[in-house]
Amino acid sequence: MKKSITTRIRITKNKKLIRRKTAQGHFLAKKSSVQLKRKKRSTNANFLRRRIFGKPGTL
């Protein structure tokens, strides 16, 4: 697994993948408060599991 992926994705104790939403770093003044609230939550990244780890049972 690449190091860049390990810095962006966290594996929970139940082996779920969690990632942060993108575009949170700068240019926040023109975004609405609804967008900013949505981006503060972490999101599920289980769709990446097969691409990163191969077969479903290899995590």
PDB file of C-alpha atoms in Angstrom:
ATOM      1  CA  MET A   1       0.000   0.000   0.000  1.00  0.00           C
ATOM      2  CA  LYS A   2       1.310   3.452  -0.861  1.00  0.00           C
ATOM      3  CA  LYS A   3       2.287   5.836   1.903  1.00  0.00           C
ATOM      4  CA  SER A   4       0.072   8.596   0.521  1.00  0.00           C
ATOM      5  CA  ILE A   5      -2.980   6.407   1.013  1.00  0.00           C
ATOM      6  CA  THR A   6      -2.029   5.572   4.585  1.00  0.00           C
ATOM      7  CA  THR A   7      -1.892   9.262   5.456  1.00  0.00           C
ATOM      8  CA  ARG A   8      -5.333   9.963   3.984  1.00  0.00           C
ATOM      9  CA  ILE A   9      -7.287   6.907   5.139  1.00  0.00           C
ATOM     10  CA  ARG A  10      -7.792   5.605   8.662  1.00  0.00           C
ATOM     11  CA  ILE A  11      -8.909   2.046   9.447  1.00  0.00           C
ATOM     12  CA  THR A  12     -11.317   1.687  12.360  1.00  0.00           C
ATOM     13  CA  LYS A  13     -11.395  -1.265  14.753  1.00  0.00           C
ATOM     14  CA  ASN A  14     -14.276  -2.747  12.739  1.00  0.00           C
ATOM     15  CA  LYS A  15     -12.083  -2.535   9.624  1.00  0.00           C
ATOM     16  CA  LYS A  16     -13.985   0.308   7.988  1.00  0.00           C
ATOM     17  CA  LEU A  17     -12.134   2.956   6.003  1.00  0.00           C
ATOM     18  CA  ILE A  18     -12.589   6.609   6.991  1.00  0.00           C
ATOM     19  CA  ARG A  19     -11.340   9.623   5.033  1.00  0.00           C
ATOM     20  CA  ARG A  20     -11.716  13.393   5.199  1.00  0.00           C
ATOM     21  CA  LYS A  21     -13.647  15.364   2.626  1.00  0.00           C
ATOM     22  CA  THR A  22     -11.527  17.229   0.084  1.00  0.00           C
ATOM     23  CA  ALA A  23     -11.184  20.988  -0.460  1.00  0.00           C
ATOM     24  CA  GLN A  24     -11.044  22.020   3.201  1.00  0.00           C
ATOM     25  CA  GLY A  25      -7.695  23.769   3.250  1.00  0.00           C
ATOM     26  CA  HIS A  26      -8.199  27.218   1.750  1.00  0.00           C
ATOM     27  CA  PHE A  27     -10.609  29.337  -0.319  1.00  0.00           C
ATOM     28  CA  LEU A  28     -13.224  28.906   2.396  1.00  0.00           C
ATOM     29  CA  ALA A  29     -14.573  32.466   2.298  1.00  0.00           C
ATOM     30  CA  LYS A  30     -16.745  31.948  -0.757  1.00  0.00           C
ATOM     31  CA  LYS A  31     -18.161  28.620   0.394  1.00  0.00           C
ATOM     32  CA  SER A  32     -21.509  28.622   2.139  1.00  0.00           C
ATOM     33  CA  SER A  33     -21.861  27.606   5.776  1.00  0.00           C
ATOM     34  CA  VAL A  34     -23.764  24.490   4.696  1.00  0.00           C
ATOM     35  CA  GLN A  35     -20.829  23.398   2.546  1.00  0.00           C
ATOM     36  CA  LEU A  36     -18.361  24.022   5.366  1.00  0.00           C
ATOM     37  CA  LYS A  37     -20.436  21.980   7.828  1.00  0.00           C
ATOM     38  CA  ARG A  38     -20.627  19.114   5.353  1.00  0.00           C
ATOM     39  CA  LYS A  39     -16.878  19.145   4.790  1.00  0.00           C
ATOM     40  CA  LYS A  40     -16.053  18.997   8.500  1.00  0.00           C
ATOM     41  CA  ARG A  41     -17.546  15.516   8.831  1.00  0.00           C
ATOM     42  CA  SER A  42     -15.475  12.496   7.934  1.00  0.00           C
ATOM     43  CA  THR A  43     -16.879  10.166   5.315  1.00  0.00           C
ATOM     44  CA  ASN A  44     -16.858   6.508   4.466  1.00  0.00           C
ATOM     45  CA  ALA A  45     -14.194   5.269   2.040  1.00  0.00           C
ATOM     46  CA  ASN A  46     -15.151   1.609   1.770  1.00  0.00           C
ATOM     47  CA  PHE A  47     -15.487   1.943  -1.999  1.00  0.00           C
ATOM     48  CA  LEU A  48     -11.662   2.159  -2.100  1.00  0.00           C
ATOM     49  CA  ARG A  49     -11.157  -1.129  -0.246  1.00  0.00           C
ATOM     50  CA  ARG A  50     -11.086  -3.391  -3.297  1.00  0.00           C
ATOM     51  CA  ARG A  51      -8.853  -1.013  -5.239  1.00  0.00           C
ATOM     52  CA  ILE A  52      -6.311  -0.682  -2.422  1.00  0.00           C
ATOM     53  CA  PHE A  53      -6.271  -4.122  -0.842  1.00  0.00           C
ATOM     54  CA  GLY A  54      -7.375  -6.409  -3.663  1.00  0.00           C
ATOM     55  CA  LYS A  55      -9.745  -9.193  -2.622  1.00  0.00           C
ATOM     56  CA  PRO A  56     -12.432  -8.349  -0.038  1.00  0.00           C
ATOM     57  CA  GLY A  57     -11.060 -10.563   2.746  1.00  0.00           C
ATOM     58  CA  THR A  58      -7.461  -9.319   2.685  1.00  0.00           C
ATOM     59  CA  LEU A  59      -7.884  -6.362   5.045  1.00  0.00           C
TER      60      LEU A  59
END
